[in-house]
């Protein structure tokens, strides 16, 4: 019974820790995730890229999350190998520094964080403030889970079970190294795995030597996890991850040999057992930054090891033919799936049009503007195909009422997507070219506001695509909440712009009309994208019929 109670308590504490780490990361991604692309892709030079990766790893509480960002941007050519690998090495050090912060004991801080985080999350109206509350709650849960972990060890510390395992891991450092790697991989979080190891060592549940081997193994597992998660991505996206795994894996194996054969830990005995493990972890990841000057040398060998897939007339998304399957019309379920895929393709075309718009605002590139405008023809063609296909579906005698309703909803959303594409071509691009033609400049603050709005629009388009595929109610609610947040951002930006006008900023006077019209166009486009959420929420009874007050005292 003691062993069973111990395992259940350990499992509960570990699950709370994993949930808390994810809760913090989710809050940060929802609040600020739209800016991550600009931050990562703007990193130039190894040192700056490493610093960017370090900061993002601390913010996201995960070096694996940074690795996935790097892979995603590398897959579309937004960053190169020479930027991606340094960013990942910096992220490894960032997660190590995060371990140092979280390893301190903050029992007195837990109720304070719970009160602040709970108050913000439950009472705030602004989404950024609400997500700030989520982040603070997540940090509090991390501290609580570590306290639970320490308490779970008390009943079993004096039994023969734990000392036997601890002694074996101390004696067989190879097994401890493998267990640490497996722990980080299975938990999907090297931060959580290392926090568990540090906590066990700090309360004398594990010997320091075994803890060091486990932590170094967890470093290997943390580098392996992104490789597994990106196994389906293009080879160019995986090259920085393979290089990071090779560097980190080789250094971790060398480090575990050094720690277990040389008297390294004796020099750290004065700082305490738990702190010694954290110090080894930080020193190991700091040592990896020594590879920064040589990152480019890994690119050529990995290009040969992971060559690009053959480019046998691969079509771009804009040129890809319709995915509507005429043969499926007689089977309503298959026809509906085909229609949904085509609407999804159309949504991706509109996103492809919207993504480089701010680049046109910045450079005034007429060729890029023409290229974006040409893609509107593909959107129009997709809409025509969807309308004809939906009409053919609705004329099928086997079509059920529910399937017919879904087909009409998808067609209506396709019409809305076409309107969103028109906003890009007929409003945003003319404004961008007018800005360049007249030599108008935005103020630094005004430009930052527009960039943030554009980033939020792209993030919401990705969320809308997920809603379109999944019909998930929570995602649909989140999308409408983001729509309200976008409207609030527009009002706030308009107010700041008028304040700059009131202060007599000449740059703001010159750019006033274009700034305000761009704000309105982005907000309108975001509203069109969010339409996909309404039918889902209406079916589940989560929409009000009207926003007007019904019983009004006269």
PDB file of C-alpha atoms in Angstrom, residues 131-378:
ATOM      1  CA  UNK A 131      -4.023  35.525 -20.092  1.00  0.00           C
ATOM      2  CA  UNK A 132      -1.629  37.282 -17.705  1.00  0.00           C
ATOM      3  CA  UNK A 133      -3.758  35.821 -14.932  1.00  0.00           C
ATOM      4  CA  UNK A 134      -3.475  32.395 -16.572  1.00  0.00           C
ATOM      5  CA  UNK A 135       0.312  32.750 -16.627  1.00  0.00           C
ATOM      6  CA  UNK A 136       0.494  33.737 -12.948  1.00  0.00           C
ATOM      7  CA  UNK A 137      -1.804  30.834 -11.997  1.00  0.00           C
ATOM      8  CA  UNK A 138       0.403  28.452 -13.986  1.00  0.00           C
ATOM      9  CA  UNK A 139       3.512  29.611 -12.116  1.00  0.00           C
ATOM     10  CA  UNK A 140       1.694  29.108  -8.811  1.00  0.00           C
ATOM     11  CA  UNK A 141       0.686  25.574  -9.861  1.00  0.00           C
ATOM     12  CA  UNK A 142       4.305  24.790 -10.757  1.00  0.00           C
ATOM     13  CA  UNK A 143       5.423  25.757  -7.253  1.00  0.00           C
ATOM     14  CA  UNK A 144       2.555  23.798  -5.674  1.00  0.00           C
ATOM     15  CA  UNK A 145       3.321  20.679  -7.739  1.00  0.00           C
ATOM     16  CA  UNK A 146       6.965  20.772  -6.643  1.00  0.00           C
ATOM     17  CA  UNK A 147       5.786  21.015  -3.036  1.00  0.00           C
ATOM     18  CA  UNK A 148       3.532  17.980  -3.578  1.00  0.00           C
ATOM     19  CA  UNK A 149       6.497  16.128  -5.055  1.00  0.00           C
ATOM     20  CA  UNK A 150       8.612  16.809  -1.974  1.00  0.00           C
ATOM     21  CA  UNK A 151       5.783  15.704   0.326  1.00  0.00           C
ATOM     22  CA  UNK A 152       5.233  12.504  -1.637  1.00  0.00           C
ATOM     23  CA  UNK A 153       8.785  11.421  -0.918  1.00  0.00           C
ATOM     24  CA  UNK A 154       8.523  11.682   2.860  1.00  0.00           C
ATOM     25  CA  UNK A 155       6.694   8.391   3.586  1.00  0.00           C
ATOM     26  CA  UNK A 156       8.909   6.266   1.363  1.00  0.00           C
ATOM     27  CA  UNK A 157      12.274   7.866   1.954  1.00  0.00           C
ATOM     28  CA  UNK A 158      13.101   5.495   4.821  1.00  0.00           C
ATOM     29  CA  UNK A 159      11.876   2.335   3.048  1.00  0.00           C
ATOM     30  CA  UNK A 160      14.150  -0.095   1.218  1.00  0.00           C
ATOM     31  CA  UNK A 161      12.442   0.596  -2.134  1.00  0.00           C
ATOM     32  CA  UNK A 162      13.729   4.086  -2.912  1.00  0.00           C
ATOM     33  CA  UNK A 163      17.314   3.657  -1.622  1.00  0.00           C
ATOM     34  CA  UNK A 164      17.666   0.499  -3.712  1.00  0.00           C
ATOM     35  CA  UNK A 165      16.669   2.282  -6.920  1.00  0.00           C
ATOM     36  CA  UNK A 166      18.727   5.365  -6.054  1.00  0.00           C
ATOM     37  CA  UNK A 167      21.783   3.258  -5.315  1.00  0.00           C
ATOM     38  CA  UNK A 168      21.430   1.373  -8.580  1.00  0.00           C
ATOM     39  CA  UNK A 169      21.158   4.592 -10.599  1.00  0.00           C
ATOM     40  CA  UNK A 170      24.201   5.995  -8.818  1.00  0.00           C
ATOM     41  CA  UNK A 171      26.192   2.858  -9.632  1.00  0.00           C
ATOM     42  CA  UNK A 172      24.988   2.467 -13.251  1.00  0.00           C
ATOM     43  CA  UNK A 173      25.217   5.950 -14.716  1.00  0.00           C
ATOM     44  CA  UNK A 174      24.495   4.678 -18.236  1.00  0.00           C
ATOM     45  CA  UNK A 175      21.068   3.456 -17.118  1.00  0.00           C
ATOM     46  CA  UNK A 176      20.473   6.718 -15.253  1.00  0.00           C
ATOM     47  CA  UNK A 177      21.389   8.638 -18.401  1.00  0.00           C
ATOM     48  CA  UNK A 178      18.919   6.623 -20.511  1.00  0.00           C
ATOM     49  CA  UNK A 179      16.194   6.942 -17.855  1.00  0.00           C
ATOM     50  CA  UNK A 180      16.655  10.725 -17.820  1.00  0.00           C
ATOM     51  CA  UNK A 181      16.373  10.897 -21.623  1.00  0.00           C
ATOM     52  CA  UNK A 182      13.261   8.701 -21.589  1.00  0.00           C
ATOM     53  CA  UNK A 183      11.714  10.779 -18.786  1.00  0.00           C
ATOM     54  CA  UNK A 184      12.101  14.046 -20.731  1.00  0.00           C
ATOM     55  CA  UNK A 185      10.762  12.417 -23.900  1.00  0.00           C
ATOM     56  CA  UNK A 186       7.735  10.796 -22.252  1.00  0.00           C
ATOM     57  CA  UNK A 187       6.847  13.901 -20.252  1.00  0.00           C
ATOM     58  CA  UNK A 188       7.214  16.025 -23.420  1.00  0.00           C
ATOM     59  CA  UNK A 189       9.005  18.615 -21.306  1.00  0.00           C
ATOM     60  CA  UNK A 190      12.674  18.661 -20.352  1.00  0.00           C
ATOM     61  CA  UNK A 191      11.922  21.517 -17.929  1.00  0.00           C
ATOM     62  CA  UNK A 192       9.418  19.398 -15.995  1.00  0.00           C
ATOM     63  CA  UNK A 193      11.678  16.318 -16.043  1.00  0.00           C
ATOM     64  CA  UNK A 194      14.698  18.234 -14.764  1.00  0.00           C
ATOM     65  CA  UNK A 195      12.640  19.980 -12.078  1.00  0.00           C
ATOM     66  CA  UNK A 196      11.573  16.536 -10.832  1.00  0.00           C
ATOM     67  CA  UNK A 197      15.205  15.352 -10.724  1.00  0.00           C
ATOM     68  CA  UNK A 198      16.402  18.511  -8.968  1.00  0.00           C
ATOM     69  CA  UNK A 199      13.620  18.232  -6.384  1.00  0.00           C
ATOM     70  CA  UNK A 200      14.433  14.579  -5.650  1.00  0.00           C
ATOM     71  CA  UNK A 201      18.111  15.371  -5.189  1.00  0.00           C
ATOM     72  CA  UNK A 202      17.380  18.414  -3.032  1.00  0.00           C
ATOM     73  CA  UNK A 203      15.381  16.311  -0.521  1.00  0.00           C
ATOM     74  CA  UNK A 204      18.041  13.548  -0.502  1.00  0.00           C
ATOM     75  CA  UNK A 205      15.756  11.077  -2.265  1.00  0.00           C
ATOM     76  CA  UNK A 206      18.415  10.611  -4.960  1.00  0.00           C
ATOM     77  CA  UNK A 207      22.220  10.810  -4.766  1.00  0.00           C
ATOM     78  CA  UNK A 208      23.797  13.814  -6.431  1.00  0.00           C
ATOM     79  CA  UNK A 209      25.702  11.655  -8.904  1.00  0.00           C
ATOM     80  CA  UNK A 210      22.564   9.831 -10.036  1.00  0.00           C
ATOM     81  CA  UNK A 211      20.748  13.148 -10.321  1.00  0.00           C
ATOM     82  CA  UNK A 212      23.516  14.576 -12.517  1.00  0.00           C
ATOM     83  CA  UNK A 213      23.324  11.570 -14.853  1.00  0.00           C
ATOM     84  CA  UNK A 214      19.529  11.863 -15.038  1.00  0.00           C
ATOM     85  CA  UNK A 215      19.678  15.583 -15.829  1.00  0.00           C
ATOM     86  CA  UNK A 216      22.283  15.138 -18.559  1.00  0.00           C
ATOM     87  CA  UNK A 217      20.129  12.369 -20.022  1.00  0.00           C
ATOM     88  CA  UNK A 218      17.125  14.693 -19.888  1.00  0.00           C
ATOM     89  CA  UNK A 219      19.102  17.143 -22.018  1.00  0.00           C
ATOM     90  CA  UNK A 220      19.430  14.440 -24.645  1.00  0.00           C
ATOM     91  CA  UNK A 221      15.710  13.604 -24.401  1.00  0.00           C
ATOM     92  CA  UNK A 222      14.823  17.281 -24.702  1.00  0.00           C
ATOM     93  CA  UNK A 223      16.755  17.490 -27.992  1.00  0.00           C
ATOM     94  CA  UNK A 224      15.169  14.270 -29.270  1.00  0.00           C
ATOM     95  CA  UNK A 225      11.581  15.411 -28.620  1.00  0.00           C
ATOM     96  CA  UNK A 226      11.436  18.142 -31.330  1.00  0.00           C
ATOM     97  CA  UNK A 227      12.886  15.678 -33.843  1.00  0.00           C
ATOM     98  CA  UNK A 228      10.032  13.287 -33.108  1.00  0.00           C
ATOM     99  CA  UNK A 229       7.372  15.994 -33.223  1.00  0.00           C
ATOM    100  CA  UNK A 230       8.601  17.306 -36.605  1.00  0.00           C
ATOM    101  CA  UNK A 231       9.077  13.910 -38.262  1.00  0.00           C
ATOM    102  CA  UNK A 232       6.559  14.780 -40.974  1.00  0.00           C
ATOM    103  CA  UNK A 233       8.021  18.209 -41.827  1.00  0.00           C
ATOM    104  CA  UNK A 234      10.271  18.961 -44.831  1.00  0.00           C
ATOM    105  CA  UNK A 235      13.933  18.046 -44.503  1.00  0.00           C
ATOM    106  CA  UNK A 236      15.079  21.654 -44.638  1.00  0.00           C
ATOM    107  CA  UNK A 237      13.020  22.326 -41.494  1.00  0.00           C
ATOM    108  CA  UNK A 238      14.602  19.417 -39.603  1.00  0.00           C
ATOM    109  CA  UNK A 239      18.253  20.190 -40.336  1.00  0.00           C
ATOM    110  CA  UNK A 240      18.726  22.664 -37.432  1.00  0.00           C
ATOM    111  CA  UNK A 241      16.999  20.158 -35.112  1.00  0.00           C
ATOM    112  CA  UNK A 242      19.266  17.311 -36.240  1.00  0.00           C
ATOM    113  CA  UNK A 243      22.332  19.501 -35.745  1.00  0.00           C
ATOM    114  CA  UNK A 244      21.165  20.510 -32.272  1.00  0.00           C
ATOM    115  CA  UNK A 245      20.489  16.869 -31.382  1.00  0.00           C
ATOM    116  CA  UNK A 246      23.927  15.806 -32.626  1.00  0.00           C
ATOM    117  CA  UNK A 247      25.737  18.569 -30.730  1.00  0.00           C
ATOM    118  CA  UNK A 248      23.738  18.198 -27.550  1.00  0.00           C
ATOM    119  CA  UNK A 249      23.746  14.405 -27.633  1.00  0.00           C
ATOM    120  CA  UNK A 250      27.509  14.093 -28.141  1.00  0.00           C
ATOM    121  CA  UNK A 251      28.247  16.691 -25.459  1.00  0.00           C
ATOM    122  CA  UNK A 252      25.785  15.084 -23.013  1.00  0.00           C
ATOM    123  CA  UNK A 253      27.451  11.675 -23.417  1.00  0.00           C
ATOM    124  CA  UNK A 254      30.873  13.236 -22.901  1.00  0.00           C
ATOM    125  CA  UNK A 255      29.620  15.210 -19.896  1.00  0.00           C
ATOM    126  CA  UNK A 256      28.094  12.180 -18.165  1.00  0.00           C
ATOM    127  CA  UNK A 257      31.428  10.357 -18.509  1.00  0.00           C
ATOM    128  CA  UNK A 258      33.319  13.334 -17.097  1.00  0.00           C
ATOM    129  CA  UNK A 259      30.924  13.804 -14.165  1.00  0.00           C
ATOM    130  CA  UNK A 260      31.065  10.104 -13.230  1.00  0.00           C
ATOM    131  CA  UNK A 261      34.815   9.595 -13.634  1.00  0.00           C
ATOM    132  CA  UNK A 262      36.288  12.890 -12.415  1.00  0.00           C
ATOM    133  CA  UNK A 263      35.696  14.593  -9.034  1.00  0.00           C
ATOM    134  CA  UNK A 264      33.535  17.337 -10.539  1.00  0.00           C
ATOM    135  CA  UNK A 265      30.798  17.201  -7.907  1.00  0.00           C
ATOM    136  CA  UNK A 266      33.212  17.527  -4.996  1.00  0.00           C
ATOM    137  CA  UNK A 267      33.904  21.114  -6.077  1.00  0.00           C
ATOM    138  CA  UNK A 268      30.178  21.861  -5.944  1.00  0.00           C
ATOM    139  CA  UNK A 269      29.432  20.296  -2.563  1.00  0.00           C
ATOM    140  CA  UNK A 270      29.367  23.669  -0.813  1.00  0.00           C
ATOM    141  CA  UNK A 271      26.353  24.919  -2.769  1.00  0.00           C
ATOM    142  CA  UNK A 272      24.042  22.066  -1.750  1.00  0.00           C
ATOM    143  CA  UNK A 273      22.922  18.949  -3.589  1.00  0.00           C
ATOM    144  CA  UNK A 274      20.004  20.422  -5.537  1.00  0.00           C
ATOM    145  CA  UNK A 275      21.917  23.556  -6.533  1.00  0.00           C
ATOM    146  CA  UNK A 276      24.848  21.416  -7.674  1.00  0.00           C
ATOM    147  CA  UNK A 277      22.569  19.653 -10.169  1.00  0.00           C
ATOM    148  CA  UNK A 278      21.207  22.967 -11.435  1.00  0.00           C
ATOM    149  CA  UNK A 279      24.751  24.347 -11.760  1.00  0.00           C
ATOM    150  CA  UNK A 280      25.842  21.348 -13.836  1.00  0.00           C
ATOM    151  CA  UNK A 281      22.783  21.778 -16.053  1.00  0.00           C
ATOM    152  CA  UNK A 282      23.471  25.486 -16.620  1.00  0.00           C
ATOM    153  CA  UNK A 283      27.199  24.940 -17.167  1.00  0.00           C
ATOM    154  CA  UNK A 284      26.492  22.197 -19.703  1.00  0.00           C
ATOM    155  CA  UNK A 285      24.148  24.370 -21.763  1.00  0.00           C
ATOM    156  CA  UNK A 286      26.448  27.385 -21.435  1.00  0.00           C
ATOM    157  CA  UNK A 287      29.249  25.240 -22.838  1.00  0.00           C
ATOM    158  CA  UNK A 288      27.120  24.502 -25.908  1.00  0.00           C
ATOM    159  CA  UNK A 289      27.267  28.178 -26.875  1.00  0.00           C
ATOM    160  CA  UNK A 290      30.909  27.539 -27.763  1.00  0.00           C
ATOM    161  CA  UNK A 291      29.587  26.025 -30.995  1.00  0.00           C
ATOM    162  CA  UNK A 292      28.043  29.340 -32.123  1.00  0.00           C
ATOM    163  CA  UNK A 293      31.003  30.396 -34.332  1.00  0.00           C
ATOM    164  CA  UNK A 294      30.929  27.016 -36.072  1.00  0.00           C
ATOM    165  CA  UNK A 295      27.187  26.699 -36.755  1.00  0.00           C
ATOM    166  CA  UNK A 296      27.578  27.375 -40.471  1.00  0.00           C
ATOM    167  CA  UNK A 297      30.023  24.467 -40.766  1.00  0.00           C
ATOM    168  CA  UNK A 298      27.218  22.015 -39.980  1.00  0.00           C
ATOM    169  CA  UNK A 299      24.990  23.242 -42.815  1.00  0.00           C
ATOM    170  CA  UNK A 300      26.754  21.564 -45.767  1.00  0.00           C
ATOM    171  CA  UNK A 301      27.090  18.083 -44.188  1.00  0.00           C
ATOM    172  CA  UNK A 302      23.453  18.124 -43.094  1.00  0.00           C
ATOM    173  CA  UNK A 303      22.327  19.276 -46.549  1.00  0.00           C
ATOM    174  CA  UNK A 304      24.009  16.150 -47.930  1.00  0.00           C
ATOM    175  CA  UNK A 305      22.603  13.963 -45.147  1.00  0.00           C
ATOM    176  CA  UNK A 306      19.092  15.411 -45.492  1.00  0.00           C
ATOM    177  CA  UNK A 307      18.849  16.580 -49.121  1.00  0.00           C
ATOM    178  CA  UNK A 308      15.823  18.470 -50.333  1.00  0.00           C
ATOM    179  CA  UNK A 309      13.041  16.361 -51.763  1.00  0.00           C
ATOM    180  CA  UNK A 310      12.940  16.241 -55.586  1.00  0.00           C
ATOM    181  CA  UNK A 311      11.129  19.273 -56.969  1.00  0.00           C
ATOM    182  CA  UNK A 312       9.273  17.589 -59.795  1.00  0.00           C
ATOM    183  CA  UNK A 313       6.934  20.413 -60.747  1.00  0.00           C
ATOM    184  CA  UNK A 314       5.632  20.921 -57.233  1.00  0.00           C
ATOM    185  CA  UNK A 315       2.752  23.364 -57.489  1.00  0.00           C
ATOM    186  CA  UNK A 316       2.389  26.267 -55.127  1.00  0.00           C
ATOM    187  CA  UNK A 317      -0.827  26.599 -53.113  1.00  0.00           C
ATOM    188  CA  UNK A 318      -2.020  29.388 -55.452  1.00  0.00           C
ATOM    189  CA  UNK A 319      -1.625  27.244 -58.559  1.00  0.00           C
ATOM    190  CA  UNK A 320      -2.937  24.002 -57.121  1.00  0.00           C
ATOM    191  CA  UNK A 321      -6.050  22.657 -58.763  1.00  0.00           C
ATOM    192  CA  UNK A 322      -9.356  22.376 -56.969  1.00  0.00           C
ATOM    193  CA  UNK A 323      -9.735  19.446 -54.583  1.00  0.00           C
ATOM    194  CA  UNK A 324     -13.461  19.121 -55.268  1.00  0.00           C
ATOM    195  CA  UNK A 325     -14.299  15.538 -56.165  1.00  0.00           C
ATOM    196  CA  UNK A 326     -17.165  15.308 -58.653  1.00  0.00           C
ATOM    197  CA  UNK A 327     -17.286  11.528 -58.239  1.00  0.00           C
ATOM    198  CA  UNK A 328     -18.184  11.939 -54.559  1.00  0.00           C
ATOM    199  CA  UNK A 329     -21.391  13.897 -55.202  1.00  0.00           C
ATOM    200  CA  UNK A 330     -23.572  10.819 -54.930  1.00  0.00           C
ATOM    201  CA  UNK A 331     -22.217  10.112 -51.424  1.00  0.00           C
ATOM    202  CA  UNK A 332     -23.218  13.083 -49.208  1.00  0.00           C
ATOM    203  CA  UNK A 333     -20.632  12.403 -46.520  1.00  0.00           C
ATOM    204  CA  UNK A 334     -17.746  12.276 -48.976  1.00  0.00           C
ATOM    205  CA  UNK A 335     -19.071  15.262 -50.904  1.00  0.00           C
ATOM    206  CA  UNK A 336     -19.280  17.329 -47.710  1.00  0.00           C
ATOM    207  CA  UNK A 337     -15.698  16.395 -46.806  1.00  0.00           C
ATOM    208  CA  UNK A 338     -14.561  17.386 -50.302  1.00  0.00           C
ATOM    209  CA  UNK A 339     -16.350  20.722 -49.995  1.00  0.00           C
ATOM    210  CA  UNK A 340     -14.756  21.375 -46.604  1.00  0.00           C
ATOM    211  CA  UNK A 341     -11.277  20.668 -48.020  1.00  0.00           C
ATOM    212  CA  UNK A 342     -11.861  23.133 -50.847  1.00  0.00           C
ATOM    213  CA  UNK A 343     -12.992  25.849 -48.429  1.00  0.00           C
ATOM    214  CA  UNK A 344      -9.889  25.093 -46.366  1.00  0.00           C
ATOM    215  CA  UNK A 345      -7.755  25.541 -49.504  1.00  0.00           C
ATOM    216  CA  UNK A 346      -9.506  28.822 -50.193  1.00  0.00           C
ATOM    217  CA  UNK A 347      -8.795  30.007 -46.632  1.00  0.00           C
ATOM    218  CA  UNK A 348      -5.120  29.188 -47.137  1.00  0.00           C
ATOM    219  CA  UNK A 349      -5.076  31.178 -50.384  1.00  0.00           C
ATOM    220  CA  UNK A 350      -6.494  34.217 -48.574  1.00  0.00           C
ATOM    221  CA  UNK A 351      -3.910  33.836 -45.818  1.00  0.00           C
ATOM    222  CA  UNK A 352      -1.153  33.653 -48.438  1.00  0.00           C
ATOM    223  CA  UNK A 353      -2.439  36.961 -49.816  1.00  0.00           C
ATOM    224  CA  UNK A 354      -2.602  38.624 -46.397  1.00  0.00           C
ATOM    225  CA  UNK A 355       0.789  37.523 -45.053  1.00  0.00           C
ATOM    226  CA  UNK A 356       3.125  39.779 -47.119  1.00  0.00           C
ATOM    227  CA  UNK A 357       0.907  42.870 -46.993  1.00  0.00           C
ATOM    228  CA  UNK A 358       2.973  44.682 -44.369  1.00  0.00           C
ATOM    229  CA  UNK A 359       6.055  44.087 -46.498  1.00  0.00           C
ATOM    230  CA  UNK A 360       4.364  46.100 -49.259  1.00  0.00           C
ATOM    231  CA  UNK A 361       3.618  48.838 -46.721  1.00  0.00           C
ATOM    232  CA  UNK A 362       7.285  48.891 -45.747  1.00  0.00           C
ATOM    233  CA  UNK A 363       8.908  48.677 -49.188  1.00  0.00           C
ATOM    234  CA  UNK A 364       6.242  49.806 -51.644  1.00  0.00           C
ATOM    235  CA  UNK A 365       7.185  46.851 -53.851  1.00  0.00           C
ATOM    236  CA  UNK A 366       4.825  47.064 -56.862  1.00  0.00           C
ATOM    237  CA  UNK A 367       5.882  43.663 -58.202  1.00  0.00           C
ATOM    238  CA  UNK A 368       4.973  42.001 -54.893  1.00  0.00           C
ATOM    239  CA  UNK A 369       1.675  43.885 -54.841  1.00  0.00           C
ATOM    240  CA  UNK A 370       0.860  42.612 -58.353  1.00  0.00           C
ATOM    241  CA  UNK A 371       1.788  39.078 -57.325  1.00  0.00           C
ATOM    242  CA  UNK A 372      -0.573  39.272 -54.337  1.00  0.00           C
ATOM    243  CA  UNK A 373      -3.354  40.737 -56.474  1.00  0.00           C
ATOM    244  CA  UNK A 374      -3.047  37.935 -59.050  1.00  0.00           C
ATOM    245  CA  UNK A 375      -3.806  35.405 -56.338  1.00  0.00           C
ATOM    246  CA  UNK A 376      -7.276  36.924 -55.992  1.00  0.00           C
ATOM    247  CA  UNK A 377      -8.141  35.254 -59.302  1.00  0.00           C
ATOM    248  CA  UNK A 378      -7.501  31.847 -57.699  1.00  0.00           C
TER     249      UNK A 378
END
